[in-house]
């Protein structure tokens, strides 16, 4: 709680980067963790067949911890179990040696490479699945009708603005004109 990041990277890291990040540990109570967090994706799906196809592709790509949440909306959560979360320091002092830090760095980089490979596998599976799936004729007609309704609404609003009445005189000007004539 209330902590900060000592090293953040979206690329593989070197042992030297890890050691440099741990050189000036904050002298506060608590732990410092060596973490690797894999790819996570949440997708809101319009239909159950699409959600199921996405979930099947994700599980096939190695995201075995994925699932479908069905309620008022269909949400597919794509997750894996590649994470790494290990305490390496406590109360401002390292609790592991350099050898163990080297092992953790290598392990995190292996997980990073596996994560990238799974992302590529998922991308290829989705491209193949969507190319063969495509929208149904019914979905295309629905989309076209939605677009027509939207355009009609915009045209109606534009016509309403064009035909809007100009505010009428409140009578103040006429009274003023009568006063001018009477003088």
PDB file of C-alpha atoms in Angstrom:
ATOM      1  CA  UNK A   1       0.000   0.000   0.000  1.00  0.00           C
ATOM      2  CA  UNK A   2       1.177   3.429  -0.886  1.00  0.00           C
ATOM      3  CA  UNK A   3       4.301   2.048  -2.543  1.00  0.00           C
ATOM      4  CA  UNK A   4       5.877   2.894  -5.856  1.00  0.00           C
ATOM      5  CA  UNK A   5       7.584   1.096  -8.698  1.00  0.00           C
ATOM      6  CA  UNK A   6      11.368   0.744  -8.630  1.00  0.00           C
ATOM      7  CA  UNK A   7      11.603  -0.601 -12.197  1.00  0.00           C
ATOM      8  CA  UNK A   8       8.905  -0.857 -14.861  1.00  0.00           C
ATOM      9  CA  UNK A   9       9.451  -2.280 -18.316  1.00  0.00           C
ATOM     10  CA  UNK A  10       7.355  -3.596 -21.180  1.00  0.00           C
ATOM     11  CA  UNK A  11      10.450  -5.332 -22.543  1.00  0.00           C
ATOM     12  CA  UNK A  12      12.797  -7.998 -21.231  1.00  0.00           C
ATOM     13  CA  UNK A  13      15.097  -6.675 -18.480  1.00  0.00           C
ATOM     14  CA  UNK A  14      18.739  -7.307 -17.680  1.00  0.00           C
ATOM     15  CA  UNK A  15      20.162  -8.444 -14.379  1.00  0.00           C
ATOM     16  CA  UNK A  16      22.025  -5.111 -14.146  1.00  0.00           C
ATOM     17  CA  UNK A  17      18.747  -3.173 -14.487  1.00  0.00           C
ATOM     18  CA  UNK A  18      17.256  -5.182 -11.621  1.00  0.00           C
ATOM     19  CA  UNK A  19      20.317  -4.684  -9.407  1.00  0.00           C
ATOM     20  CA  UNK A  20      20.415  -0.944 -10.130  1.00  0.00           C
ATOM     21  CA  UNK A  21      16.721  -0.619  -9.237  1.00  0.00           C
ATOM     22  CA  UNK A  22      17.349  -2.360  -5.901  1.00  0.00           C
ATOM     23  CA  UNK A  23      20.428  -0.317  -4.932  1.00  0.00           C
ATOM     24  CA  UNK A  24      18.651   2.466  -3.070  1.00  0.00           C
ATOM     25  CA  UNK A  25      15.820   0.669  -1.327  1.00  0.00           C
ATOM     26  CA  UNK A  26      13.419   2.851   0.606  1.00  0.00           C
ATOM     27  CA  UNK A  27      14.010   2.492   4.341  1.00  0.00           C
ATOM     28  CA  UNK A  28      10.344   1.920   5.127  1.00  0.00           C
ATOM     29  CA  UNK A  29       8.534  -1.005   6.678  1.00  0.00           C
ATOM     30  CA  UNK A  30       7.137  -3.488   4.204  1.00  0.00           C
ATOM     31  CA  UNK A  31       8.161  -5.628   1.279  1.00  0.00           C
ATOM     32  CA  UNK A  32       9.580  -5.069  -2.193  1.00  0.00           C
ATOM     33  CA  UNK A  33       8.268  -7.567  -4.743  1.00  0.00           C
ATOM     34  CA  UNK A  34       9.767  -8.787  -8.004  1.00  0.00           C
ATOM     35  CA  UNK A  35       6.736  -9.019 -10.291  1.00  0.00           C
ATOM     36  CA  UNK A  36       5.902 -10.111 -13.804  1.00  0.00           C
ATOM     37  CA  UNK A  37       2.320  -9.533 -14.934  1.00  0.00           C
ATOM     38  CA  UNK A  38       1.150 -11.124 -18.187  1.00  0.00           C
ATOM     39  CA  UNK A  39      -1.267  -9.910 -20.829  1.00  0.00           C
ATOM     40  CA  UNK A  40      -4.877  -9.458 -19.683  1.00  0.00           C
ATOM     41  CA  UNK A  41      -7.746  -8.493 -21.983  1.00  0.00           C
ATOM     42  CA  UNK A  42     -11.443  -7.937 -21.264  1.00  0.00           C
ATOM     43  CA  UNK A  43     -13.758  -7.878 -24.293  1.00  0.00           C
ATOM     44  CA  UNK A  44     -17.406  -6.861 -24.260  1.00  0.00           C
ATOM     45  CA  UNK A  45     -19.210  -9.066 -26.823  1.00  0.00           C
ATOM     46  CA  UNK A  46     -22.495  -8.397 -28.568  1.00  0.00           C
ATOM     47  CA  UNK A  47     -23.606 -12.009 -28.987  1.00  0.00           C
ATOM     48  CA  UNK A  48     -23.015 -15.331 -27.257  1.00  0.00           C
ATOM     49  CA  UNK A  49     -21.648 -17.050 -30.398  1.00  0.00           C
ATOM     50  CA  UNK A  50     -19.028 -14.299 -30.778  1.00  0.00           C
ATOM     51  CA  UNK A  51     -18.129 -14.491 -27.072  1.00  0.00           C
ATOM     52  CA  UNK A  52     -17.834 -18.276 -27.285  1.00  0.00           C
ATOM     53  CA  UNK A  53     -15.642 -18.058 -30.409  1.00  0.00           C
ATOM     54  CA  UNK A  54     -13.365 -15.564 -28.672  1.00  0.00           C
ATOM     55  CA  UNK A  55     -13.119 -17.700 -25.538  1.00  0.00           C
ATOM     56  CA  UNK A  56     -12.360 -20.831 -27.598  1.00  0.00           C
ATOM     57  CA  UNK A  57      -9.584 -18.992 -29.460  1.00  0.00           C
ATOM     58  CA  UNK A  58      -8.126 -17.678 -26.190  1.00  0.00           C
ATOM     59  CA  UNK A  59      -8.063 -21.079 -24.497  1.00  0.00           C
ATOM     60  CA  UNK A  60      -6.546 -22.592 -27.651  1.00  0.00           C
ATOM     61  CA  UNK A  61      -3.803 -19.951 -27.591  1.00  0.00           C
ATOM     62  CA  UNK A  62      -2.791 -20.947 -24.057  1.00  0.00           C
ATOM     63  CA  UNK A  63      -4.936 -18.580 -21.988  1.00  0.00           C
ATOM     64  CA  UNK A  64      -6.360 -21.366 -19.845  1.00  0.00           C
ATOM     65  CA  UNK A  65      -7.437 -19.023 -17.044  1.00  0.00           C
ATOM     66  CA  UNK A  66      -9.905 -17.220 -19.330  1.00  0.00           C
ATOM     67  CA  UNK A  67     -13.641 -17.133 -18.856  1.00  0.00           C
ATOM     68  CA  UNK A  68     -16.989 -15.763 -19.896  1.00  0.00           C
ATOM     69  CA  UNK A  69     -19.070 -13.586 -17.597  1.00  0.00           C
ATOM     70  CA  UNK A  70     -22.708 -13.498 -18.670  1.00  0.00           C
ATOM     71  CA  UNK A  71     -25.126 -11.128 -17.026  1.00  0.00           C
ATOM     72  CA  UNK A  72     -26.691  -8.060 -18.523  1.00  0.00           C
ATOM     73  CA  UNK A  73     -23.607  -7.962 -20.755  1.00  0.00           C
ATOM     74  CA  UNK A  74     -21.317 -10.640 -22.175  1.00  0.00           C
ATOM     75  CA  UNK A  75     -17.702 -10.129 -21.099  1.00  0.00           C
ATOM     76  CA  UNK A  76     -14.819 -12.396 -22.071  1.00  0.00           C
ATOM     77  CA  UNK A  77     -11.802 -12.159 -19.764  1.00  0.00           C
ATOM     78  CA  UNK A  78      -8.598 -13.433 -21.380  1.00  0.00           C
ATOM     79  CA  UNK A  79      -5.986 -14.271 -18.736  1.00  0.00           C
ATOM     80  CA  UNK A  80      -3.078 -16.603 -18.223  1.00  0.00           C
ATOM     81  CA  UNK A  81      -1.206 -17.988 -15.247  1.00  0.00           C
ATOM     82  CA  UNK A  82       2.230 -16.701 -16.250  1.00  0.00           C
ATOM     83  CA  UNK A  83       2.491 -14.205 -13.394  1.00  0.00           C
ATOM     84  CA  UNK A  84       5.416 -14.009 -11.007  1.00  0.00           C
ATOM     85  CA  UNK A  85       5.232 -12.271  -7.627  1.00  0.00           C
ATOM     86  CA  UNK A  86       8.148 -12.844  -5.204  1.00  0.00           C
ATOM     87  CA  UNK A  87       9.324 -10.755  -2.222  1.00  0.00           C
ATOM     88  CA  UNK A  88      12.988  -9.765  -2.594  1.00  0.00           C
ATOM     89  CA  UNK A  89      13.372  -7.156   0.150  1.00  0.00           C
ATOM     90  CA  UNK A  90      11.846  -6.416   3.542  1.00  0.00           C
ATOM     91  CA  UNK A  91      12.049  -3.291   5.651  1.00  0.00           C
ATOM     92  CA  UNK A  92      14.642  -1.698   3.362  1.00  0.00           C
ATOM     93  CA  UNK A  93      17.015  -4.698   3.092  1.00  0.00           C
ATOM     94  CA  UNK A  94      17.417  -7.420   0.471  1.00  0.00           C
ATOM     95  CA  UNK A  95      16.297 -10.847   1.686  1.00  0.00           C
ATOM     96  CA  UNK A  96      17.656 -12.749  -1.343  1.00  0.00           C
ATOM     97  CA  UNK A  97      21.164 -13.023  -2.769  1.00  0.00           C
ATOM     98  CA  UNK A  98      22.446 -11.958  -6.197  1.00  0.00           C
ATOM     99  CA  UNK A  99      22.243 -15.518  -7.508  1.00  0.00           C
ATOM    100  CA  UNK A 100      18.527 -15.713  -6.723  1.00  0.00           C
ATOM    101  CA  UNK A 101      17.914 -12.290  -8.313  1.00  0.00           C
ATOM    102  CA  UNK A 102      19.633 -13.572 -11.449  1.00  0.00           C
ATOM    103  CA  UNK A 103      17.374 -16.642 -11.487  1.00  0.00           C
ATOM    104  CA  UNK A 104      14.261 -14.441 -11.029  1.00  0.00           C
ATOM    105  CA  UNK A 105      15.385 -12.146 -13.856  1.00  0.00           C
ATOM    106  CA  UNK A 106      15.906 -15.106 -16.206  1.00  0.00           C
ATOM    107  CA  UNK A 107      12.554 -16.611 -15.198  1.00  0.00           C
ATOM    108  CA  UNK A 108      10.731 -13.305 -15.762  1.00  0.00           C
ATOM    109  CA  UNK A 109      12.348 -12.938 -19.185  1.00  0.00           C
ATOM    110  CA  UNK A 110      11.296 -16.496 -20.111  1.00  0.00           C
ATOM    111  CA  UNK A 111       7.742 -15.700 -19.026  1.00  0.00           C
ATOM    112  CA  UNK A 112       7.914 -12.463 -21.020  1.00  0.00           C
ATOM    113  CA  UNK A 113       8.888 -14.408 -24.175  1.00  0.00           C
ATOM    114  CA  UNK A 114       6.129 -16.979 -23.566  1.00  0.00           C
ATOM    115  CA  UNK A 115       3.632 -14.153 -23.049  1.00  0.00           C
ATOM    116  CA  UNK A 116       4.631 -12.553 -26.373  1.00  0.00           C
ATOM    117  CA  UNK A 117       4.323 -15.913 -28.155  1.00  0.00           C
ATOM    118  CA  UNK A 118       0.827 -16.451 -26.723  1.00  0.00           C
ATOM    119  CA  UNK A 119      -0.232 -12.975 -27.849  1.00  0.00           C
ATOM    120  CA  UNK A 120       0.947 -13.786 -31.385  1.00  0.00           C
ATOM    121  CA  UNK A 121      -0.874 -17.140 -31.300  1.00  0.00           C
ATOM    122  CA  UNK A 122      -4.070 -15.472 -30.098  1.00  0.00           C
ATOM    123  CA  UNK A 123      -3.817 -12.759 -32.755  1.00  0.00           C
ATOM    124  CA  UNK A 124      -3.395 -15.346 -35.526  1.00  0.00           C
ATOM    125  CA  UNK A 125      -6.279 -17.469 -34.189  1.00  0.00           C
ATOM    126  CA  UNK A 126      -8.600 -14.458 -34.025  1.00  0.00           C
ATOM    127  CA  UNK A 127      -7.677 -13.285 -37.520  1.00  0.00           C
ATOM    128  CA  UNK A 128      -8.408 -16.770 -38.867  1.00  0.00           C
ATOM    129  CA  UNK A 129     -11.636 -17.132 -36.859  1.00  0.00           C
ATOM    130  CA  UNK A 130     -13.025 -13.721 -37.818  1.00  0.00           C
ATOM    131  CA  UNK A 131     -12.093 -14.143 -41.469  1.00  0.00           C
ATOM    132  CA  UNK A 132     -14.131 -17.346 -41.629  1.00  0.00           C
ATOM    133  CA  UNK A 133     -16.929 -16.028 -39.409  1.00  0.00           C
ATOM    134  CA  UNK A 134     -17.709 -12.632 -40.818  1.00  0.00           C
ATOM    135  CA  UNK A 135     -21.012 -10.943 -40.057  1.00  0.00           C
ATOM    136  CA  UNK A 136     -24.219 -12.769 -40.956  1.00  0.00           C
ATOM    137  CA  UNK A 137     -26.650 -11.278 -43.467  1.00  0.00           C
ATOM    138  CA  UNK A 138     -29.036 -10.609 -40.589  1.00  0.00           C
ATOM    139  CA  UNK A 139     -26.334  -8.647 -38.710  1.00  0.00           C
ATOM    140  CA  UNK A 140     -25.511  -6.680 -41.859  1.00  0.00           C
ATOM    141  CA  UNK A 141     -29.202  -5.773 -42.392  1.00  0.00           C
ATOM    142  CA  UNK A 142     -29.522  -4.714 -38.731  1.00  0.00           C
ATOM    143  CA  UNK A 143     -26.457  -2.491 -39.030  1.00  0.00           C
ATOM    144  CA  UNK A 144     -27.779  -0.952 -42.253  1.00  0.00           C
ATOM    145  CA  UNK A 145     -31.170  -0.246 -40.642  1.00  0.00           C
ATOM    146  CA  UNK A 146     -29.466   1.323 -37.610  1.00  0.00           C
ATOM    147  CA  UNK A 147     -27.443   3.533 -39.936  1.00  0.00           C
ATOM    148  CA  UNK A 148     -30.579   4.552 -41.867  1.00  0.00           C
ATOM    149  CA  UNK A 149     -32.411   5.434 -38.628  1.00  0.00           C
ATOM    150  CA  UNK A 150     -29.433   7.444 -37.462  1.00  0.00           C
ATOM    151  CA  UNK A 151     -29.257   9.374 -40.755  1.00  0.00           C
ATOM    152  CA  UNK A 152     -33.022  10.007 -40.715  1.00  0.00           C
ATOM    153  CA  UNK A 153     -32.803  11.349 -37.161  1.00  0.00           C
ATOM    154  CA  UNK A 154     -29.956  13.687 -38.125  1.00  0.00           C
ATOM    155  CA  UNK A 155     -31.912  14.916 -41.170  1.00  0.00           C
ATOM    156  CA  UNK A 156     -35.023  15.484 -39.053  1.00  0.00           C
ATOM    157  CA  UNK A 157     -33.029  17.483 -36.512  1.00  0.00           C
ATOM    158  CA  UNK A 158     -31.472  19.576 -39.281  1.00  0.00           C
ATOM    159  CA  UNK A 159     -34.901  20.236 -40.834  1.00  0.00           C
ATOM    160  CA  UNK A 160     -36.317  21.186 -37.447  1.00  0.00           C
ATOM    161  CA  UNK A 161     -33.515  23.699 -36.916  1.00  0.00           C
ATOM    162  CA  UNK A 162     -34.009  25.110 -40.419  1.00  0.00           C
ATOM    163  CA  UNK A 163     -37.758  25.547 -39.940  1.00  0.00           C
ATOM    164  CA  UNK A 164     -37.465  26.908 -36.417  1.00  0.00           C
ATOM    165  CA  UNK A 165     -39.594  29.993 -35.966  1.00  0.00           C
ATOM    166  CA  UNK A 166     -37.979  33.339 -35.414  1.00  0.00           C
ATOM    167  CA  UNK A 167     -39.025  34.866 -32.084  1.00  0.00           C
ATOM    168  CA  UNK A 168     -41.931  37.271 -32.538  1.00  0.00           C
ATOM    169  CA  UNK A 169     -41.957  40.824 -31.332  1.00  0.00           C
ATOM    170  CA  UNK A 170     -43.045  41.176 -27.754  1.00  0.00           C
ATOM    171  CA  UNK A 171     -45.033  44.273 -28.581  1.00  0.00           C
ATOM    172  CA  UNK A 172     -42.505  46.579 -26.964  1.00  0.00           C
ATOM    173  CA  UNK A 173     -41.386  47.911 -30.319  1.00  0.00           C
ATOM    174  CA  UNK A 174     -44.956  48.627 -31.492  1.00  0.00           C
ATOM    175  CA  UNK A 175     -45.725  50.570 -28.322  1.00  0.00           C
ATOM    176  CA  UNK A 176     -42.601  52.619 -28.836  1.00  0.00           C
ATOM    177  CA  UNK A 177     -43.608  53.324 -32.429  1.00  0.00           C
ATOM    178  CA  UNK A 178     -47.086  54.470 -31.324  1.00  0.00           C
ATOM    179  CA  UNK A 179     -45.536  56.811 -28.765  1.00  0.00           C
ATOM    180  CA  UNK A 180     -43.299  58.266 -31.494  1.00  0.00           C
ATOM    181  CA  UNK A 181     -46.327  58.841 -33.749  1.00  0.00           C
ATOM    182  CA  UNK A 182     -48.326  60.460 -30.940  1.00  0.00           C
ATOM    183  CA  UNK A 183     -45.636  62.997 -30.246  1.00  0.00           C
TER     184      UNK A 183
END
